[in-house]
JSON list of C-alpha atoms in Angstrom, two decimals:
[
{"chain": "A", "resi": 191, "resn": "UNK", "atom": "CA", "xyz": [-55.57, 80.67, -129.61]},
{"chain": "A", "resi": 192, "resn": "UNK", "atom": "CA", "xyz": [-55.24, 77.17, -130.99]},
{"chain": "A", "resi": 193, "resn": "UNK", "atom": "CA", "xyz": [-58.00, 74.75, -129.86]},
{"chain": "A", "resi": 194, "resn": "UNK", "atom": "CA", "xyz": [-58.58, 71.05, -130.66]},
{"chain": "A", "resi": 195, "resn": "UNK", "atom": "CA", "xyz": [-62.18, 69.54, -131.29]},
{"chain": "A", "resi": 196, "resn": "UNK", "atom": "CA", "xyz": [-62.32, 66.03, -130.31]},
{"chain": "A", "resi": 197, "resn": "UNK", "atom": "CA", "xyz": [-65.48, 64.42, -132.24]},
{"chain": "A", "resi": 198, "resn": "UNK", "atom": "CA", "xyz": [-66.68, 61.17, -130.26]},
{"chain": "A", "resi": 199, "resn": "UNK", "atom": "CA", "xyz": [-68.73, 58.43, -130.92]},
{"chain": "A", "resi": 200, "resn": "UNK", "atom": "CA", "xyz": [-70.55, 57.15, -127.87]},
{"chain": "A", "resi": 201, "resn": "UNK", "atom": "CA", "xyz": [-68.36, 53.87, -127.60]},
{"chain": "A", "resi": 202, "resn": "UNK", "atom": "CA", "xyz": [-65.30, 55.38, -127.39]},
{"chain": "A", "resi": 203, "resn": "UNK", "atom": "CA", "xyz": [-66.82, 58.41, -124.94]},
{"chain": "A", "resi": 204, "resn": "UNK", "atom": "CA", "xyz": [-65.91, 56.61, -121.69]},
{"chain": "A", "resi": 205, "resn": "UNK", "atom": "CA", "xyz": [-62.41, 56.66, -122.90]},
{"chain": "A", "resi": 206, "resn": "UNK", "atom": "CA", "xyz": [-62.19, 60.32, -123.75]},
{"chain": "A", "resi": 207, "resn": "UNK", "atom": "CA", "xyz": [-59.66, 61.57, -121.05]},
{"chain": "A", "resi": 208, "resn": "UNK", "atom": "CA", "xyz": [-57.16, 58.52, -121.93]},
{"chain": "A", "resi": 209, "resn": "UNK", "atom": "CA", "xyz": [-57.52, 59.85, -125.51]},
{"chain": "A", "resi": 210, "resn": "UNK", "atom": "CA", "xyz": [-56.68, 63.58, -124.70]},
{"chain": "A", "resi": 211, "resn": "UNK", "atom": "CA", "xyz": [-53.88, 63.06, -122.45]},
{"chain": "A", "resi": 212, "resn": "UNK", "atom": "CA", "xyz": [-52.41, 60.78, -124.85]},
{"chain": "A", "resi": 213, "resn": "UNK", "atom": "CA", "xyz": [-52.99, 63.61, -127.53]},
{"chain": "A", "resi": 214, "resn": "UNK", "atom": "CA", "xyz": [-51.77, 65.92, -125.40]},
{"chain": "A", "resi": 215, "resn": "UNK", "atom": "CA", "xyz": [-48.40, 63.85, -124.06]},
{"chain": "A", "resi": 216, "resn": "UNK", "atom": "CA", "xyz": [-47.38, 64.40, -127.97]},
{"chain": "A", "resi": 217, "resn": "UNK", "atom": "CA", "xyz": [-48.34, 68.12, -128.30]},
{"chain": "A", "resi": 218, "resn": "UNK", "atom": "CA", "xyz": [-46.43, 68.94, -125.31]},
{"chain": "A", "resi": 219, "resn": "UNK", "atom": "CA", "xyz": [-43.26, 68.24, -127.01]},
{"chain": "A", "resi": 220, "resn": "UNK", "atom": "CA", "xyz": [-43.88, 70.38, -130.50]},
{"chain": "A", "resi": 221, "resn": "UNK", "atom": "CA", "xyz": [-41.72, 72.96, -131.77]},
{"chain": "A", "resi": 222, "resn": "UNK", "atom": "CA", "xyz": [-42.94, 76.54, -132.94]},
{"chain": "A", "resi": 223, "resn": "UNK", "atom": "CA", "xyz": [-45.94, 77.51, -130.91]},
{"chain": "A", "resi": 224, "resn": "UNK", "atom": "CA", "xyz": [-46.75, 77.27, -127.10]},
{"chain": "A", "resi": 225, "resn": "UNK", "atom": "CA", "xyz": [-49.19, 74.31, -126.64]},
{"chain": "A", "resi": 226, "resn": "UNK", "atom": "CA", "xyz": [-49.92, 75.48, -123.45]},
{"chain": "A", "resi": 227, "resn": "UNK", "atom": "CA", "xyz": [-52.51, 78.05, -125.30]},
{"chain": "A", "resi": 228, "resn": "UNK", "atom": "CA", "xyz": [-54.32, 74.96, -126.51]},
{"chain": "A", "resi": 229, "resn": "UNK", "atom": "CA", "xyz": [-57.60, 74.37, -125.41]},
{"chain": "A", "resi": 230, "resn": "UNK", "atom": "CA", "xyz": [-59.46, 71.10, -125.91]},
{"chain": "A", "resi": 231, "resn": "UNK", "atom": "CA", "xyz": [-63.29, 70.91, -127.03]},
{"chain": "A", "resi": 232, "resn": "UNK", "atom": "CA", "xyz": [-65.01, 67.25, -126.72]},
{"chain": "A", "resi": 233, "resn": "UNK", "atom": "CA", "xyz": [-68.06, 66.89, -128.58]},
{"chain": "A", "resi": 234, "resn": "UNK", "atom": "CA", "xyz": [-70.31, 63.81, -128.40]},
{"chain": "A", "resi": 235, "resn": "UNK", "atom": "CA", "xyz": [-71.52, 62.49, -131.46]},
{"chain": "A", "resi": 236, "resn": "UNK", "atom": "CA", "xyz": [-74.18, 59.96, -133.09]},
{"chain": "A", "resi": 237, "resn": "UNK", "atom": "CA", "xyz": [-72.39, 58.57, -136.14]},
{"chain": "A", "resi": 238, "resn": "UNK", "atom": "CA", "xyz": [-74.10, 56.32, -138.83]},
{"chain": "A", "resi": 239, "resn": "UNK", "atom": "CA", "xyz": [-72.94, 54.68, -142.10]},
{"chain": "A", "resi": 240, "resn": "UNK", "atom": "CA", "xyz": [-74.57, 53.10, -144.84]},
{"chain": "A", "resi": 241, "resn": "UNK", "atom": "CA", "xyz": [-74.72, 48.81, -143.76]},
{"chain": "A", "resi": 242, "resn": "UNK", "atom": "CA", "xyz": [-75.65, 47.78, -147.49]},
{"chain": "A", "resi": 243, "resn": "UNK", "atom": "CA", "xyz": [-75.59, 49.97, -150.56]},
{"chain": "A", "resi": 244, "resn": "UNK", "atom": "CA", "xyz": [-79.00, 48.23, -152.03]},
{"chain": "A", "resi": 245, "resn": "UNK", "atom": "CA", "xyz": [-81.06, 48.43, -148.93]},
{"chain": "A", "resi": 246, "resn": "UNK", "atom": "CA", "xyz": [-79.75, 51.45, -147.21]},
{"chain": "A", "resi": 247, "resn": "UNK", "atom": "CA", "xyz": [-79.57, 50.09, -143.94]},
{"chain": "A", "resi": 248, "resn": "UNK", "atom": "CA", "xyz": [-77.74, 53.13, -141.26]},
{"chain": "A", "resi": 249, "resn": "UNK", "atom": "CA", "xyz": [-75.46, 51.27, -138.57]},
{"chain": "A", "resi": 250, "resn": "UNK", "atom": "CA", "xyz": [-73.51, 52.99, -135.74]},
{"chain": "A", "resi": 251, "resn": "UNK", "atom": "CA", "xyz": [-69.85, 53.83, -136.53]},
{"chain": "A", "resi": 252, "resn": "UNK", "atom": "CA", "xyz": [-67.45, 54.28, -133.96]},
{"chain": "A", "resi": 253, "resn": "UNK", "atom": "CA", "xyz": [-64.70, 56.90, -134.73]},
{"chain": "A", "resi": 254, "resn": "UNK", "atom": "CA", "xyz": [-62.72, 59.89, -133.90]},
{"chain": "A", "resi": 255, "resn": "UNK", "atom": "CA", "xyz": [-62.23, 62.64, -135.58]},
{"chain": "A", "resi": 256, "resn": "UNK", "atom": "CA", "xyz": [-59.75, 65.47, -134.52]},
{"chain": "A", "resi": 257, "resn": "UNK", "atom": "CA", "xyz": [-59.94, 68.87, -135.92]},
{"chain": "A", "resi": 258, "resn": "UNK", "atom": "CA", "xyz": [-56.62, 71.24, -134.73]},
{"chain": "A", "resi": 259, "resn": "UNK", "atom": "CA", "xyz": [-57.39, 75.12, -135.42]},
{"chain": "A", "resi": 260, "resn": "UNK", "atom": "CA", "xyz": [-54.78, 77.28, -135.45]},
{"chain": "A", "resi": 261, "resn": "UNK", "atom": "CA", "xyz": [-53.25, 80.18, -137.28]},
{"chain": "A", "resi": 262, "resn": "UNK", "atom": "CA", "xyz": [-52.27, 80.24, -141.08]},
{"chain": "A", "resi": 263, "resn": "UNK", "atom": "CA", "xyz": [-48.82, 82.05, -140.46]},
{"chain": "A", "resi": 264, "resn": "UNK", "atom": "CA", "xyz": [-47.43, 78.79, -139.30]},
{"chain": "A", "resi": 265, "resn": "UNK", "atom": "CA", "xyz": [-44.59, 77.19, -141.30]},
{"chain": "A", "resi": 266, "resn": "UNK", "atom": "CA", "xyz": [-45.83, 73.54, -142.99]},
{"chain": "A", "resi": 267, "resn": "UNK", "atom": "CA", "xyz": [-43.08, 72.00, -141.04]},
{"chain": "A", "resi": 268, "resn": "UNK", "atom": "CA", "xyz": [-44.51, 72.68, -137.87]},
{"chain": "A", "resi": 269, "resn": "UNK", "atom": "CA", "xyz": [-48.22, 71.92, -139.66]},
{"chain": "A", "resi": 270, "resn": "UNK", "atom": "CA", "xyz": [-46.98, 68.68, -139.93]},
{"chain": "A", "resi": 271, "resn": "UNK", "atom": "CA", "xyz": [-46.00, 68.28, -137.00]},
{"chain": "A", "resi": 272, "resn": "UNK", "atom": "CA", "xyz": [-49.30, 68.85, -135.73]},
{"chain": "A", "resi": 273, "resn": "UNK", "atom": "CA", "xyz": [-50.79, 66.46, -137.56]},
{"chain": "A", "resi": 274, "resn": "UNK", "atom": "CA", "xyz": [-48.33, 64.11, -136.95]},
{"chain": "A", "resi": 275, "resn": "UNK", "atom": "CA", "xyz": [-48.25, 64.55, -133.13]},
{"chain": "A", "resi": 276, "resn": "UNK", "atom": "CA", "xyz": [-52.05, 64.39, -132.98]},
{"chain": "A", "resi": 277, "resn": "UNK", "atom": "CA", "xyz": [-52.45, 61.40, -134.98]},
{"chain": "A", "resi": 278, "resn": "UNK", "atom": "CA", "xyz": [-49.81, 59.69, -132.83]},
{"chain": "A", "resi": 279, "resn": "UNK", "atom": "CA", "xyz": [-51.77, 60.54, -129.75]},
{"chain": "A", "resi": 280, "resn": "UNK", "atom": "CA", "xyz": [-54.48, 59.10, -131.02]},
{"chain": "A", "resi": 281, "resn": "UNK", "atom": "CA", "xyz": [-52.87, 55.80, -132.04]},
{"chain": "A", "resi": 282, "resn": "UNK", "atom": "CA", "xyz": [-51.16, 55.60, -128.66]},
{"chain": "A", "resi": 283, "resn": "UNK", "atom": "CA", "xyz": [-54.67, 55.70, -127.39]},
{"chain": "A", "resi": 284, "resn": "UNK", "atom": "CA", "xyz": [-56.25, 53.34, -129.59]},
{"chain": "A", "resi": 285, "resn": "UNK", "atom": "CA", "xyz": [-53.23, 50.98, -129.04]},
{"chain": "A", "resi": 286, "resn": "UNK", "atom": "CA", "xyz": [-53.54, 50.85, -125.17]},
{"chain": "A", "resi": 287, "resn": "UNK", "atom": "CA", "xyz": [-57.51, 50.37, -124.97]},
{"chain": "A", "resi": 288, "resn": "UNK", "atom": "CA", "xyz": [-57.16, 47.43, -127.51]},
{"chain": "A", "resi": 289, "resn": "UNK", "atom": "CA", "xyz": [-59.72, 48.87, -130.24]},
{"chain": "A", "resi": 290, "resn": "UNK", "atom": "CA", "xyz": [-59.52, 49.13, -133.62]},
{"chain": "A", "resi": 291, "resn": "UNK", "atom": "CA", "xyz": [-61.24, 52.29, -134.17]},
{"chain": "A", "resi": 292, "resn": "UNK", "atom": "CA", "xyz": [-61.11, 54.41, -137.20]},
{"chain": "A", "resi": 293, "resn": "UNK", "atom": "CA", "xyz": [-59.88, 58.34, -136.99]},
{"chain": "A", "resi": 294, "resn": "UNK", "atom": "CA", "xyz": [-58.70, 61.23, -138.54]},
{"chain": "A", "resi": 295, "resn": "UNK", "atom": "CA", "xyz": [-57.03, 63.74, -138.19]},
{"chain": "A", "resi": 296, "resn": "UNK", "atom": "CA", "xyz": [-57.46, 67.95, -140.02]},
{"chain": "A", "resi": 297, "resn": "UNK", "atom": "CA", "xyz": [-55.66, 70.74, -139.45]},
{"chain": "A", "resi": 298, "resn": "UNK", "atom": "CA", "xyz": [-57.91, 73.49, -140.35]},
{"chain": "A", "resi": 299, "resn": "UNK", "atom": "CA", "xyz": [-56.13, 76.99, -140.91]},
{"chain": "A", "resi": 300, "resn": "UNK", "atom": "CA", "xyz": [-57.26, 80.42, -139.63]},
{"chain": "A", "resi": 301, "resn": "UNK", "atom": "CA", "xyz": [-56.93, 84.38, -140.03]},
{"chain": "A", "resi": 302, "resn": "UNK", "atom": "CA", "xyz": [-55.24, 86.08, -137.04]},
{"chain": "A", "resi": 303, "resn": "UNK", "atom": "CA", "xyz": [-57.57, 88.31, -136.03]},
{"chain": "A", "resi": 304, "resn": "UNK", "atom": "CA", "xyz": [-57.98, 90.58, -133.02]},
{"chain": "A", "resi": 305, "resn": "UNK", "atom": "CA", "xyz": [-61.60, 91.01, -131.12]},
{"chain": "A", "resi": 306, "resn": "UNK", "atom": "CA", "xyz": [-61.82, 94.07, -129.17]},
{"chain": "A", "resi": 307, "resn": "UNK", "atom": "CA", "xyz": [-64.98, 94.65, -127.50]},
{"chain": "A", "resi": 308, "resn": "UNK", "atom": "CA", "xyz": [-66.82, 92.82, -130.56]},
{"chain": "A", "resi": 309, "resn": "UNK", "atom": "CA", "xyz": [-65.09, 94.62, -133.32]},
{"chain": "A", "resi": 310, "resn": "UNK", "atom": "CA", "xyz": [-62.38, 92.89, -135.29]},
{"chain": "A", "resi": 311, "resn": "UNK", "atom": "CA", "xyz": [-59.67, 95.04, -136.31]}
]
């Protein structure tokens, strides 16, 4: 089953159902796999980045960072579709709340695998 991690800095949590139904408004309308298996996984997060290189000074970064799991049989078309929907959804987001924040966007492949009673066959 495909599933989507949303990573979230803490400025951009209180906006986190605007950003998955934006991200979802895109998916909806993909090609090759039912969306409707997706499942969505939001994950607060504490992100820092270096201020100055010389003094090593850690700053709060506000981000997003989407990670889309599904199967390795899919075609690249419709892998690029996924990305391209998701980072779409994202920008929609972005662009309606009026903030510049950075993202990205992986699409990490995966063995089909079945799990029967904790065995995999």
């Amino acid at each position: 089953m495909p599933f989507i991690s949303l990573y979230i800095t803490s400025e951009i949590w209180p906006f986190k159902e605007n950003l998955m139904q934006s991200l979802d408004s895109q998916l909806k309308n993909l090609q090759g796999f039912n969306t409707k298996l997706c499942k969505y996984r939001l994950t607060l997060v504490d992100e820092k980045v270096i201020e100055e290189k010389e003094k090593r000074n850690l700053i709060s970064s506000d981000s997003i960072r989407c990670e889309f799991v599904t199967f390795n049989d899919r075609s690249q078309d419709v892998l690029m579709s996924i990305l391209k929907a998701c980072e779409l959804g994202i920008k929609n987001a972005l662009i309606s709340l009026k903030y510049p924040w950075q993202y990205s966007v992986t699409i990490i492949p995966i063995e089909r695998s079945y799990n029967i009673s904790g065995f995999n066959k």
